[in-house]
CSV table of C-alpha atoms in Angstrom, one decimal:
chain,number,residue,atom,x,y,z
B,1405,MET,CA,-35.9,-58.1,-73.0
B,1406,PRO,CA,-33.2,-57.6,-75.6
B,1407,HIS,CA,-29.5,-56.4,-74.2
B,1408,ALA,CA,-29.7,-54.0,-77.2
B,1409,ILE,CA,-31.7,-51.7,-75.9
B,1410,THR,CA,-29.2,-50.7,-73.7
B,1411,ASN,CA,-26.6,-49.8,-75.9
B,1412,ARG,CA,-28.6,-47.5,-78.5
B,1413,THR,CA,-27.9,-43.4,-78.1
B,1414,PRO,CA,-30.6,-41.3,-77.4
B,1415,LYS,CA,-31.8,-39.3,-80.5
B,1416,PRO,CA,-31.4,-35.3,-79.6
B,1417,LYS,CA,-35.3,-34.5,-79.9
B,1418,TYR,CA,-38.3,-36.8,-79.2
B,1419,ASP,CA,-42.0,-36.2,-78.8
B,1420,ILE,CA,-42.8,-37.6,-75.7
B,1421,VAL,CA,-40.1,-38.6,-72.6
B,1422,LEU,CA,-41.5,-40.5,-70.6
B,1423,ILE,CA,-39.1,-41.1,-67.2
B,1424,GLY,CA,-39.1,-44.3,-64.8
B,1425,GLY,CA,-39.8,-48.0,-66.1
B,1426,GLY,CA,-43.0,-48.6,-63.5
B,1427,ILE,CA,-46.3,-49.9,-64.6
B,1428,MET,CA,-47.2,-45.9,-65.0
B,1429,SER,CA,-44.7,-45.0,-67.7
B,1430,VAL,CA,-45.7,-48.2,-69.4
B,1431,THR,CA,-49.1,-47.6,-69.1
B,1432,LEU,CA,-48.8,-44.3,-70.5
B,1433,ALA,CA,-46.8,-45.5,-73.4
B,1434,THR,CA,-48.5,-48.1,-73.9
B,1435,LEU,CA,-51.5,-45.4,-74.0
B,1436,LEU,CA,-50.3,-43.3,-76.3
B,1437,HIS,CA,-48.6,-45.5,-79.2
B,1438,GLU,CA,-52.0,-46.7,-79.4
B,1439,PHE,CA,-53.7,-43.9,-80.1
B,1440,ASP,CA,-51.2,-42.6,-82.5
B,1441,PRO,CA,-48.2,-44.9,-83.4
B,1442,ASN,CA,-46.7,-42.0,-85.4
B,1443,LEU,CA,-45.5,-40.3,-82.0
B,1444,ASP,CA,-42.2,-40.2,-81.0
B,1445,ILE,CA,-41.5,-41.6,-77.7
B,1446,ALA,CA,-38.9,-42.3,-75.8
B,1447,ILE,CA,-38.4,-44.5,-72.0
B,1448,PHE,CA,-35.5,-43.9,-69.6
B,1449,GLU,CA,-35.2,-46.8,-66.8
B,1450,ARG,CA,-32.2,-45.6,-65.0
B,1451,LEU,CA,-31.5,-49.6,-63.6
B,1452,GLY,CA,-31.3,-52.9,-66.1
B,1453,ARG,CA,-34.7,-53.9,-66.2
B,1454,PHE,CA,-38.3,-52.6,-66.2
B,1455,ALA,CA,-40.3,-52.5,-62.6
B,1456,LYS,CA,-37.7,-53.3,-60.1
B,1457,GLU,CA,-38.2,-50.9,-57.7
B,1458,SER,CA,-42.3,-50.4,-56.5
B,1459,THR,CA,-43.3,-51.9,-58.9
B,1460,ALA,CA,-41.7,-55.4,-58.6
B,1461,ALA,CA,-43.5,-58.2,-57.3
B,1462,TRP,CA,-42.0,-58.2,-53.9
B,1463,ASN,CA,-42.0,-55.0,-53.3
B,1464,ASN,CA,-46.3,-54.4,-53.0
B,1465,ALA,CA,-48.9,-56.2,-52.2
B,1466,GLY,CA,-50.1,-57.6,-55.2
B,1467,THR,CA,-53.8,-56.6,-54.6
B,1468,GLY,CA,-55.7,-55.5,-57.3
B,1469,HIS,CA,-57.2,-53.2,-55.2
B,1470,SER,CA,-61.0,-52.9,-55.5
B,1471,ALA,CA,-62.4,-51.8,-52.5
B,1472,PHE,CA,-63.3,-55.2,-51.5
B,1473,CYS,CA,-61.4,-55.4,-48.3
B,1474,GLU,CA,-59.9,-52.1,-47.9
B,1475,LEU,CA,-62.0,-51.0,-44.8
B,1476,ASN,CA,-60.3,-47.8,-44.9
B,1477,TYR,CA,-62.0,-46.7,-47.7
B,1478,THR,CA,-65.5,-47.0,-46.5
B,1479,PRO,CA,-64.8,-44.2,-43.3
B,1480,GLU,CA,-68.2,-44.1,-40.9
B,1481,LYS,CA,-69.6,-41.0,-40.5
B,1482,GLU,CA,-70.1,-38.1,-37.9
B,1483,ASP,CA,-74.5,-40.0,-37.6
B,1484,GLY,CA,-73.5,-43.3,-38.1
B,1485,SER,CA,-73.5,-44.3,-41.6
B,1486,ILE,CA,-71.1,-45.7,-43.8
B,1487,ASP,CA,-69.7,-43.3,-46.9
B,1488,ILE,CA,-69.1,-45.6,-49.8
B,1489,SER,CA,-68.5,-43.0,-52.6
B,1490,LYS,CA,-64.2,-43.1,-52.5
B,1491,ALA,CA,-64.6,-47.6,-52.4
B,1492,GLU,CA,-66.8,-46.7,-55.5
B,1493,LYS,CA,-64.9,-45.1,-57.0
B,1494,ILE,CA,-61.9,-46.6,-56.8
B,1495,ALA,CA,-63.6,-50.3,-57.5
B,1496,GLU,CA,-64.3,-48.7,-60.7
B,1497,GLN,CA,-61.2,-47.2,-61.4
B,1498,PHE,CA,-59.8,-51.0,-61.1
B,1499,GLU,CA,-62.1,-52.1,-64.1
B,1500,ILE,CA,-60.5,-50.2,-65.8
B,1501,SER,CA,-57.5,-51.6,-65.6
B,1502,LYS,CA,-59.0,-55.1,-66.0
B,1503,GLN,CA,-60.4,-53.9,-69.7
B,1504,PHE,CA,-57.0,-52.7,-71.2
B,1505,TRP,CA,-55.5,-55.8,-69.9
B,1506,SER,CA,-58.6,-57.1,-71.6
B,1507,TYR,CA,-58.0,-55.2,-74.3
B,1508,LEU,CA,-54.2,-55.8,-74.6
B,1509,VAL,CA,-54.3,-60.0,-74.6
B,1510,ASP,CA,-57.5,-59.7,-76.8
B,1511,LYS,CA,-54.9,-58.1,-79.9
B,1512,ASN,CA,-52.4,-60.5,-78.7
B,1513,TYR,CA,-50.0,-57.6,-77.5
B,1514,ILE,CA,-49.9,-59.6,-74.4
B,1515,HIS,CA,-49.9,-63.5,-73.2
B,1516,ASN,CA,-50.7,-66.0,-70.4
B,1517,PRO,CA,-52.6,-63.6,-68.4
B,1518,GLN,CA,-52.6,-66.0,-65.8
B,1519,GLU,CA,-48.9,-65.5,-65.1
B,1520,PHE,CA,-49.8,-61.5,-63.9
B,1521,ILE,CA,-53.3,-62.0,-62.8
B,1522,ASN,CA,-54.8,-65.0,-60.8
B,1523,SER,CA,-58.4,-64.6,-58.5
B,1524,CYS,CA,-58.2,-64.7,-55.4
B,1525,ALA,CA,-60.8,-63.9,-52.7
B,1526,HIS,CA,-60.5,-60.3,-51.2
B,1527,MET,CA,-61.5,-59.8,-47.5
B,1528,SER,CA,-62.2,-58.3,-44.4
B,1529,LEU,CA,-61.4,-59.3,-40.4
B,1530,VAL,CA,-62.4,-57.8,-37.2
B,1531,PHE,CA,-62.1,-58.8,-34.2
B,1532,GLY,CA,-64.9,-57.7,-31.2
B,1533,GLU,CA,-68.0,-56.5,-31.6
B,1534,LYS,CA,-67.9,-52.5,-31.8
B,1535,ASP,CA,-66.0,-53.3,-35.2
B,1536,ALA,CA,-68.3,-56.6,-36.1
B,1537,GLU,CA,-71.3,-53.9,-35.9
B,1538,TYR,CA,-69.2,-51.2,-38.5
B,1539,LEU,CA,-69.1,-54.5,-40.9
B,1540,GLN,CA,-72.0,-55.6,-40.8
B,1541,LYS,CA,-73.4,-51.6,-41.0
B,1542,ARG,CA,-70.6,-51.8,-44.3
B,1543,HIS,CA,-71.5,-54.7,-45.7
B,1544,GLN,CA,-75.4,-53.4,-46.1
B,1545,ALA,CA,-74.4,-50.1,-47.5
B,1546,LEU,CA,-72.1,-51.5,-50.1
B,1547,THR,CA,-74.5,-54.5,-50.6
B,1548,ASN,CA,-76.7,-51.6,-52.1
B,1549,SER,CA,-74.0,-51.0,-55.1
B,1550,PRO,CA,-74.0,-53.1,-58.4
B,1551,LEU,CA,-70.5,-52.8,-57.6
B,1552,PHE,CA,-70.4,-54.8,-54.1
B,1553,SER,CA,-74.0,-56.9,-54.7
B,1554,GLU,CA,-72.1,-60.1,-54.6
B,1555,MET,CA,-70.2,-59.4,-50.8
B,1556,GLU,CA,-70.8,-61.6,-48.6
B,1557,PHE,CA,-70.8,-61.3,-44.2
B,1558,SER,CA,-70.6,-63.9,-41.9
B,1559,ASN,CA,-69.7,-64.0,-37.8
B,1560,ASN,CA,-70.3,-67.2,-37.7
B,1561,HIS,CA,-67.7,-69.5,-36.4
B,1562,ASP,CA,-68.4,-72.9,-38.6
B,1563,THR,CA,-69.1,-70.7,-41.7
B,1564,LEU,CA,-65.2,-68.4,-41.0
B,1565,ARG,CA,-63.6,-71.8,-40.3
B,1566,GLU,CA,-64.7,-72.7,-43.9
B,1567,TRP,CA,-63.5,-69.3,-45.6
B,1568,LEU,CA,-60.2,-68.7,-43.0
B,1569,PRO,CA,-59.2,-72.5,-41.6
B,1570,LEU,CA,-55.5,-70.8,-40.7
B,1571,VAL,CA,-56.7,-67.7,-39.2
B,1572,MET,CA,-59.8,-69.9,-37.4
B,1573,SER,CA,-57.5,-72.7,-36.2
B,1574,LYS,CA,-57.5,-72.8,-32.3
B,1575,ARG,CA,-59.6,-69.9,-31.7
B,1576,ASN,CA,-62.0,-69.4,-28.9
B,1577,GLN,CA,-65.6,-70.6,-29.7
B,1578,SER,CA,-66.4,-67.4,-27.5
B,1579,GLU,CA,-64.3,-64.9,-29.1
B,1580,VAL,CA,-66.4,-62.2,-31.0
B,1581,LEU,CA,-65.0,-61.8,-35.6
B,1582,ALA,CA,-66.6,-61.2,-38.6
B,1583,ALA,CA,-65.3,-61.2,-42.1
B,1584,THR,CA,-66.8,-59.6,-45.3
B,1585,LYS,CA,-65.7,-62.0,-48.6
B,1586,MET,CA,-65.9,-61.0,-52.3
B,1587,GLU,CA,-64.9,-63.7,-54.8
B,1588,LEU,CA,-64.5,-61.1,-57.5
B,1589,GLY,CA,-60.7,-60.7,-55.9
B,1590,THR,CA,-57.8,-60.9,-58.0
B,1591,ASP,CA,-54.0,-61.4,-56.9
B,1592,VAL,CA,-51.7,-59.1,-59.6
B,1593,ASN,CA,-47.8,-59.6,-60.7
B,1594,PHE,CA,-47.5,-55.5,-61.2
B,1595,GLY,CA,-44.0,-56.4,-62.1
B,1596,THR,CA,-44.7,-59.6,-64.7
B,1597,LEU,CA,-47.6,-57.4,-66.3
B,1598,THR,CA,-45.0,-53.9,-66.7
B,1599,ARG,CA,-42.4,-56.4,-68.7
B,1600,LYS,CA,-45.3,-58.3,-71.0
B,1601,MET,CA,-46.8,-54.9,-71.9
B,1602,GLY,CA,-42.4,-53.5,-72.6
B,1603,ARG,CA,-42.1,-56.4,-74.4
B,1604,HIS,CA,-45.0,-55.5,-76.6
B,1605,LEU,CA,-43.4,-51.5,-76.9
B,1606,VAL,CA,-39.7,-53.2,-77.5
B,1607,GLU,CA,-40.3,-55.7,-80.4
B,1608,ASP,CA,-43.9,-53.9,-82.0
B,1609,SER,CA,-43.5,-50.8,-81.2
B,1610,HIS,CA,-42.0,-47.6,-82.0
B,1611,VAL,CA,-40.8,-46.9,-78.6
B,1612,GLU,CA,-37.5,-46.5,-78.4
B,1613,VAL,CA,-36.3,-47.9,-74.5
B,1614,PHE,CA,-33.1,-47.1,-72.5
B,1615,LEU,CA,-32.2,-48.8,-69.5
B,1616,TYR,CA,-29.9,-47.8,-67.7
B,1617,HIS,CA,-29.7,-44.1,-68.7
B,1618,GLU,CA,-30.7,-41.9,-66.0
B,1619,VAL,CA,-32.7,-38.4,-65.8
B,1620,LYS,CA,-31.3,-36.1,-64.1
B,1621,ASP,CA,-32.5,-32.7,-64.3
B,1622,ILE,CA,-35.2,-31.1,-66.3
B,1623,SER,CA,-34.8,-27.2,-67.4
B,1624,PRO,CA,-38.3,-25.5,-69.4
B,1625,ARG,CA,-36.8,-23.6,-73.2
B,1626,GLU,CA,-37.8,-20.4,-74.3
B,1627,ASP,CA,-39.9,-22.5,-77.1
B,1628,GLY,CA,-42.3,-24.3,-74.4
B,1629,THR,CA,-40.1,-27.8,-74.6
B,1630,TRP,CA,-37.7,-29.5,-72.3
B,1631,GLU,CA,-34.8,-30.1,-71.6
B,1632,MET,CA,-33.4,-33.5,-69.6
B,1633,LYS,CA,-29.7,-33.7,-68.8
B,1634,VAL,CA,-29.5,-38.3,-69.2
B,1635,LYS,CA,-26.6,-40.2,-68.1
B,1636,ASP,CA,-26.1,-43.3,-69.8
B,1637,ARG,CA,-25.3,-45.4,-66.6
B,1638,ILE,CA,-22.6,-48.4,-68.4
B,1639,ASN,CA,-20.8,-45.8,-70.2
B,1640,ASN,CA,-21.0,-43.4,-68.2
B,1641,HIS,CA,-22.0,-40.7,-71.4
B,1642,LYS,CA,-23.9,-38.0,-71.0
B,1643,GLN,CA,-26.2,-36.3,-73.7
B,1644,GLU,CA,-28.9,-33.4,-73.6
B,1645,VAL,CA,-32.6,-34.8,-74.8
B,1646,ILE,CA,-35.3,-32.3,-76.0
B,1647,ALA,CA,-39.0,-33.5,-75.6
B,1648,ASP,CA,-42.3,-31.8,-75.9
B,1649,PHE,CA,-44.2,-33.5,-73.8
B,1650,VAL,CA,-42.6,-35.1,-70.5
B,1651,PHE,CA,-43.9,-37.8,-67.8
B,1652,ILE,CA,-42.4,-37.9,-64.7
B,1653,GLY,CA,-43.1,-41.9,-63.5
B,1654,ALA,CA,-39.9,-42.1,-61.5
B,1655,GLY,CA,-41.9,-43.4,-57.9
B,1656,GLY,CA,-39.3,-42.0,-55.3
B,1657,TYR,CA,-37.5,-40.0,-58.0
B,1658,ALA,CA,-40.7,-38.2,-59.0
B,1659,LEU,CA,-39.9,-35.1,-56.9
B,1660,PRO,CA,-36.4,-34.0,-57.0
B,1661,LEU,CA,-37.2,-34.6,-60.9
B,1662,LEU,CA,-40.3,-32.5,-60.5
B,1663,ASP,CA,-38.7,-29.8,-58.4
B,1664,SER,CA,-35.6,-29.5,-60.9
B,1665,SER,CA,-38.4,-28.2,-63.5
B,1666,ASP,CA,-39.5,-25.2,-61.9
B,1667,ILE,CA,-43.3,-24.8,-63.0
B,1668,LYS,CA,-45.1,-23.4,-60.0
B,1669,GLU,CA,-47.2,-26.3,-59.5
B,1670,SER,CA,-44.6,-27.8,-57.7
B,1671,GLU,CA,-43.9,-25.8,-55.1
B,1672,GLY,CA,-44.3,-26.3,-51.6
B,1673,TYR,CA,-44.1,-30.7,-51.9
B,1674,GLY,CA,-42.4,-32.8,-49.9
B,1675,GLY,CA,-41.2,-35.9,-49.4
B,1676,PHE,CA,-41.3,-38.2,-46.6
B,1677,PRO,CA,-39.7,-42.1,-47.6
B,1678,VAL,CA,-41.5,-45.0,-45.7
B,1679,SER,CA,-40.2,-48.5,-46.6
B,1680,GLY,CA,-42.1,-51.8,-45.9
B,1681,GLN,CA,-41.6,-55.0,-44.4
B,1682,TRP,CA,-43.3,-58.1,-44.3
B,1683,LEU,CA,-43.5,-62.1,-42.8
B,1684,VAL,CA,-43.6,-64.3,-45.9
B,1685,THR,CA,-44.2,-68.2,-45.5
B,1686,HIS,CA,-43.6,-70.7,-48.5
B,1687,ASN,CA,-44.8,-73.3,-46.2
B,1688,GLN,CA,-47.1,-74.8,-48.8
B,1689,GLU,CA,-49.1,-76.8,-46.0
B,1690,LEU,CA,-49.7,-73.6,-44.6
B,1691,VAL,CA,-50.6,-71.7,-47.9
B,1692,ALA,CA,-53.6,-74.6,-48.3
B,1693,GLN,CA,-55.1,-72.7,-45.3
B,1694,HIS,CA,-55.1,-69.7,-46.4
B,1695,GLN,CA,-56.1,-68.7,-50.1
B,1696,ALA,CA,-57.8,-65.1,-49.9
B,1697,LYS,CA,-56.6,-61.4,-49.4
B,1698,VAL,CA,-57.6,-61.0,-45.7
B,1699,TYR,CA,-57.5,-56.6,-44.4
B,1700,THR,CA,-58.1,-55.6,-41.1
B,1701,GLN,CA,-58.9,-52.2,-39.1
B,1702,ALA,CA,-55.2,-49.9,-38.7
B,1703,THR,CA,-54.2,-49.8,-35.2
B,1704,VAL,CA,-54.3,-45.9,-33.7
B,1705,ASP,CA,-52.1,-43.8,-35.0
B,1706,ALA,CA,-51.0,-46.1,-37.6
B,1707,PRO,CA,-51.1,-44.6,-41.4
B,1708,PRO,CA,-53.4,-45.9,-43.8
B,1709,MET,CA,-50.6,-48.2,-46.0
B,1710,SER,CA,-50.1,-50.0,-42.6
B,1711,VAL,CA,-53.5,-52.1,-42.7
B,1712,PRO,CA,-52.4,-55.3,-40.8
B,1713,HIS,CA,-53.3,-58.0,-43.8
B,1714,LEU,CA,-52.3,-61.8,-44.6
B,1715,ASP,CA,-52.4,-62.2,-48.1
B,1716,LEU,CA,-52.2,-64.8,-50.9
B,1717,ARG,CA,-49.3,-64.2,-53.2
B,1718,ILE,CA,-48.8,-66.0,-56.4
B,1719,ILE,CA,-45.2,-65.3,-58.4
B,1720,ASP,CA,-44.0,-66.6,-61.1
B,1721,GLY,CA,-46.4,-69.9,-60.3
B,1722,GLU,CA,-45.7,-70.5,-56.6
B,1723,LYS,CA,-47.6,-69.6,-53.9
B,1724,ALA,CA,-46.7,-67.9,-50.7
B,1725,LEU,CA,-48.4,-66.2,-47.8
B,1726,LEU,CA,-47.3,-62.9,-47.1
B,1727,PHE,CA,-47.8,-61.1,-43.7
B,1728,GLY,CA,-47.5,-57.1,-43.1
B,1729,PRO,CA,-46.3,-54.6,-43.3
B,1730,PHE,CA,-44.5,-53.4,-40.6
B,1731,ALA,CA,-42.6,-49.7,-41.4
B,1732,GLY,CA,-38.9,-49.1,-41.9
B,1733,PHE,CA,-37.4,-46.1,-43.1
B,1734,SER,CA,-34.6,-45.0,-44.4
B,1735,THR,CA,-33.5,-41.5,-46.1
B,1736,LYS,CA,-33.5,-43.7,-49.7
B,1737,PHE,CA,-36.3,-42.7,-51.9
B,1738,LEU,CA,-35.4,-45.9,-53.5
B,1739,LYS,CA,-34.8,-49.0,-52.8
B,1740,GLU,CA,-31.5,-48.7,-55.0
B,1741,GLY,CA,-31.7,-44.7,-53.8
B,1742,SER,CA,-29.1,-42.7,-52.1
B,1743,TYR,CA,-29.2,-41.8,-48.5
B,1744,LEU,CA,-28.5,-38.5,-49.4
B,1745,ASP,CA,-31.9,-38.1,-51.0
B,1746,LEU,CA,-34.7,-36.9,-47.9
B,1747,PRO,CA,-31.9,-34.1,-47.0
B,1748,GLU,CA,-31.4,-33.2,-50.3
B,1749,SER,CA,-34.8,-32.5,-51.1
B,1750,VAL,CA,-35.9,-29.8,-48.6
B,1751,ASN,CA,-35.2,-26.6,-49.7
B,1752,THR,CA,-37.0,-23.2,-49.1
B,1753,LYS,CA,-39.8,-24.1,-51.0
B,1754,ASN,CA,-40.9,-26.8,-49.2
B,1755,LEU,CA,-39.3,-26.4,-45.3
B,1756,ARG,CA,-42.7,-25.1,-44.5
B,1757,SER,CA,-44.7,-28.3,-45.6
B,1758,LEU,CA,-42.2,-30.7,-44.3
B,1759,PHE,CA,-42.2,-28.6,-41.1
B,1760,GLY,CA,-45.6,-28.4,-40.2
B,1761,ALA,CA,-46.8,-32.1,-41.9
B,1762,TRP,CA,-43.7,-33.2,-39.2
B,1763,TRP,CA,-44.9,-31.4,-36.4
B,1764,HIS,CA,-49.0,-32.2,-36.9
B,1765,ASN,CA,-48.1,-36.0,-37.7
B,1766,ILE,CA,-45.6,-36.9,-34.3
B,1767,PRO,CA,-47.6,-39.7,-33.2
B,1768,LEU,CA,-46.9,-40.9,-36.7
B,1769,THR,CA,-43.1,-40.6,-36.0
B,1770,LYS,CA,-43.4,-42.6,-32.7
B,1771,TYR,CA,-45.1,-44.9,-34.5
B,1772,LEU,CA,-42.1,-45.4,-37.5
B,1773,VAL,CA,-40.0,-46.2,-34.5
B,1774,GLN,CA,-41.3,-48.2,-33.0
B,1775,GLN,CA,-42.1,-50.1,-36.0
B,1776,VAL,CA,-38.2,-49.8,-36.7
B,1777,ALA,CA,-37.2,-51.3,-33.7
B,1778,MET,CA,-39.0,-54.5,-33.6
B,1779,THR,CA,-37.0,-58.0,-33.6
B,1780,LYS,CA,-38.8,-60.8,-35.3
B,1781,ALA,CA,-40.7,-62.5,-31.9
B,1782,GLN,CA,-42.5,-58.9,-31.4
B,1783,ARG,CA,-42.9,-58.7,-35.3
B,1784,MET,CA,-44.3,-63.1,-34.8
B,1785,GLN,CA,-46.7,-61.7,-31.9
B,1786,HIS,CA,-48.5,-59.7,-34.4
B,1787,LEU,CA,-49.0,-62.0,-36.8
B,1788,ARG,CA,-50.1,-64.4,-33.8
B,1789,GLU,CA,-53.3,-62.4,-33.8
B,1790,PHE,CA,-54.1,-63.7,-36.8
B,1791,VAL,CA,-52.5,-67.5,-37.2
B,1792,LYS,CA,-52.6,-68.4,-33.7
B,1793,ASP,CA,-49.7,-71.2,-33.5
B,1794,ALA,CA,-47.4,-69.3,-36.5
B,1795,LYS,CA,-44.0,-70.5,-35.8
B,1796,GLU,CA,-41.6,-68.2,-36.4
B,1797,GLU,CA,-39.2,-71.2,-38.3
B,1798,ASP,CA,-42.1,-71.0,-41.0
B,1799,TRP,CA,-41.4,-66.8,-41.5
B,1800,GLU,CA,-38.6,-65.0,-42.6
B,1801,LEU,CA,-38.2,-61.4,-42.8
B,1802,LYS,CA,-38.6,-59.9,-47.1
B,1803,VAL,CA,-37.9,-56.5,-46.8
B,1804,ALA,CA,-40.1,-54.7,-49.5
B,1805,GLY,CA,-40.4,-51.6,-51.7
B,1806,GLN,CA,-39.6,-47.5,-50.9
B,1807,ARG,CA,-42.6,-44.9,-50.7
B,1808,VAL,CA,-42.3,-41.7,-50.5
B,1809,GLN,CA,-45.9,-39.8,-49.2
B,1810,ILE,CA,-46.0,-36.7,-50.4
B,1811,ILE,CA,-46.4,-33.8,-48.3
B,1812,LYS,CA,-48.3,-31.0,-49.8
B,1813,LYS,CA,-48.7,-27.7,-48.5
B,1814,ASP,CA,-51.5,-26.7,-46.2
B,1815,ASP,CA,-52.2,-22.7,-45.1
B,1816,LYS,CA,-53.6,-23.8,-41.7
B,1817,LEU,CA,-50.9,-26.9,-40.9
B,1818,GLY,CA,-48.0,-25.6,-43.3
B,1819,GLY,CA,-47.5,-29.3,-44.9
B,1820,LYS,CA,-50.0,-32.5,-44.6
B,1821,LEU,CA,-49.1,-36.0,-45.8
B,1822,GLU,CA,-51.0,-37.1,-47.7
B,1823,PHE,CA,-51.5,-40.8,-49.1
B,1824,GLY,CA,-53.0,-41.3,-52.2
B,1825,THR,CA,-51.9,-41.2,-55.6
B,1826,GLU,CA,-51.8,-37.4,-57.1
B,1827,VAL,CA,-51.0,-36.1,-61.3
B,1828,VAL,CA,-49.9,-33.0,-61.0
B,1829,VAL,CA,-49.8,-30.8,-64.4
B,1830,ASN,CA,-48.3,-27.7,-65.4
B,1831,ASP,CA,-50.6,-25.2,-66.6
B,1832,LYS,CA,-49.5,-25.7,-70.0
B,1833,GLY,CA,-49.9,-29.5,-69.8
B,1834,THR,CA,-46.6,-30.0,-71.4
B,1835,ILE,CA,-44.9,-32.2,-68.1
B,1836,ALA,CA,-47.0,-34.0,-65.4
B,1837,SER,CA,-45.8,-36.0,-62.6
B,1838,LEU,CA,-47.2,-38.4,-60.5
B,1839,LEU,CA,-46.8,-38.6,-57.3
B,1840,GLY,CA,-47.9,-40.9,-54.0
B,1841,ALA,CA,-48.5,-44.5,-52.9
B,1842,SER,CA,-51.6,-46.6,-53.0
B,1843,PRO,CA,-53.9,-47.4,-54.5
B,1844,GLY,CA,-51.2,-46.5,-57.6
B,1845,ALA,CA,-50.7,-49.9,-59.7
B,1846,SER,CA,-54.2,-51.0,-59.4
B,1847,THR,CA,-55.4,-47.9,-60.8
B,1848,ALA,CA,-52.9,-46.7,-63.3
B,1849,VAL,CA,-55.2,-47.1,-66.5
B,1850,PHE,CA,-57.0,-44.9,-65.0
B,1851,ALA,CA,-54.2,-42.6,-63.6
B,1852,MET,CA,-52.7,-42.0,-66.9
B,1853,LEU,CA,-55.9,-41.7,-68.5
B,1854,ASN,CA,-56.5,-38.7,-66.2
B,1855,VAL,CA,-52.8,-37.3,-67.5
B,1856,LEU,CA,-53.8,-37.8,-71.1
B,1857,GLU,CA,-57.1,-35.7,-70.9
B,1858,LYS,CA,-56.0,-33.0,-68.7
B,1859,CYS,CA,-52.7,-32.9,-71.0
B,1860,PHE,CA,-54.2,-33.6,-74.5
B,1861,PRO,CA,-58.0,-32.8,-73.8
B,1862,GLU,CA,-58.7,-32.2,-77.5
B,1863,LYS,CA,-57.0,-35.2,-79.1
B,1864,PHE,CA,-58.6,-37.1,-75.9
B,1865,ASN,CA,-62.5,-35.7,-76.4
B,1866,GLY,CA,-61.9,-35.5,-80.2
B,1867,GLU,CA,-59.4,-38.1,-82.2
B,1868,TRP,CA,-58.6,-40.9,-79.6
B,1869,LYS,CA,-61.9,-41.2,-78.6
B,1870,ASP,CA,-63.1,-44.2,-80.5
B,1871,LYS,CA,-59.8,-45.8,-80.2
B,1872,LEU,CA,-60.4,-45.5,-75.9
B,1873,LEU,CA,-63.9,-46.9,-76.6
B,1874,GLU,CA,-62.4,-49.5,-78.3
B,1875,MET,CA,-60.0,-50.3,-75.4
B,1876,ILE,CA,-62.3,-49.1,-72.9
B,1877,PRO,CA,-65.6,-49.7,-73.6
B,1878,SER,CA,-67.2,-48.6,-70.2
B,1879,TYR,CA,-65.3,-45.4,-70.2
B,1880,GLY,CA,-67.2,-41.8,-69.4
B,1881,GLN,CA,-70.3,-44.5,-67.7
B,1882,LYS,CA,-70.6,-44.8,-63.7
B,1883,LEU,CA,-70.8,-49.0,-63.5
B,1884,SER,CA,-71.9,-48.2,-59.9
B,1885,GLU,CA,-75.6,-46.9,-61.6
B,1886,ASN,CA,-75.3,-49.1,-63.9
B,1887,PRO,CA,-75.9,-53.0,-63.2
B,1888,GLU,CA,-75.9,-54.7,-67.2
B,1889,LEU,CA,-73.0,-52.7,-67.7
B,1890,ALA,CA,-71.2,-53.7,-65.1
B,1891,ASN,CA,-71.5,-57.3,-65.1
B,1892,LYS,CA,-71.2,-56.8,-68.8
B,1893,THR,CA,-67.8,-55.3,-68.0
B,1894,ARG,CA,-67.0,-58.1,-65.7
B,1895,ALA,CA,-67.8,-60.6,-67.7
B,1896,TYR,CA,-65.7,-60.1,-70.3
B,1897,SER,CA,-62.5,-59.4,-68.2
B,1898,LYS,CA,-63.9,-62.9,-66.4
B,1899,GLU,CA,-62.9,-64.5,-69.9
B,1900,LYS,CA,-60.1,-62.3,-71.6
B,1901,LEU,CA,-57.8,-62.7,-68.3
B,1902,GLU,CA,-58.6,-66.3,-67.8
B,1903,LEU,CA,-60.0,-65.5,-64.3
B,1904,LYS,CA,-61.7,-68.1,-62.3
B,1905,HIS,CA,-64.2,-66.5,-60.3
């Protein structure tokens, strides 16, 4: 990305300002530029490159979240039936992302899709009779939906050895295991994708990109616009920038910026930072025996983002395996943040929420303390539940990105932890912020369309409609209720994104 974009001075006024250079802001900028190329748009990113925080390849699992393997998206109800509604919703949202990326490839805005997306089977693996029964029920429920009709199930050791040679090696024949498999899964390098979109914006659009520029404060003006204090971190220069519409896509720093805006919708939100760590191997003999992303059940009291999984990753053309995540803790809200982030985020408006969430999540606190205290040898023991003869010298510990789990006001509990992705918009639709974590990047296109629908409803449902349907032909229709459209949509994405499945 041209270095010159760090040396210009921002204009005093823009139609739209996007804060953060991760997948959310860059997706929103790309959508807006397609809808109206005459919009005056600026992106401010505090670091020297797009996608260096949560969007960076090693800072997330790279799972194209389609609910193929994530068991927490298909809870078992009290009557024993499986609720697949959330799974269908997330699968549909990922198909929207794939259609948009296909459109960008088709328009020659981005090239070489295999540099950011590759076919990779998604599997769920469970141990023991009880979980095997649940998995079979889940398989039966999901395969009734057109989105999951190709899912395979097996509890046969011979079949599982074909699917999972590394996991099944040295396994006792009497052990009860079961797995489901979806060949349609993907591994996504969201960092590379974001930089490809960013390069298109820098070279072929009017969108202005400012690296090493940090937005420190957002204040409402009497005329309904927003005033931001922007710091040029290279030249130590500060200036004020005004915008009609602001989007805060600053990862962990979204929360303090949202708080500075003083909108009533931000009241009571708090943040709880959680970092992740992976065990990673580049040993190609091991990699060759595990060509899938394999998720299992979370342990008791563990948060949903801690579901153990052993994944194939393809980053910059190199294959590796990743196991985890192990939770870490830091008071920073970003990997390249400040240790004062957490204490400085506490205020009178969110104190009750923070205390309530902590009080009702003491088991989670205990879990995090145990995770942080783990030695590498203890982490290897967890890995050996998957890979019986895993050797310590083959695996290294890698620190992943920081996530800020949001804490919301709750009348009963004071505050409660939210593990999903949430869009906060003010009543006038002039400022929006994205908070939360998973499924995050996979559903970025849907999330940003949601922002546009809330903030620009007349244009979204009016003059932008034709362009929207050109970019995402299935938009507004339920693929889960239309097998023909689901198959057509997936065939289109497969061809454009050069997927192998």
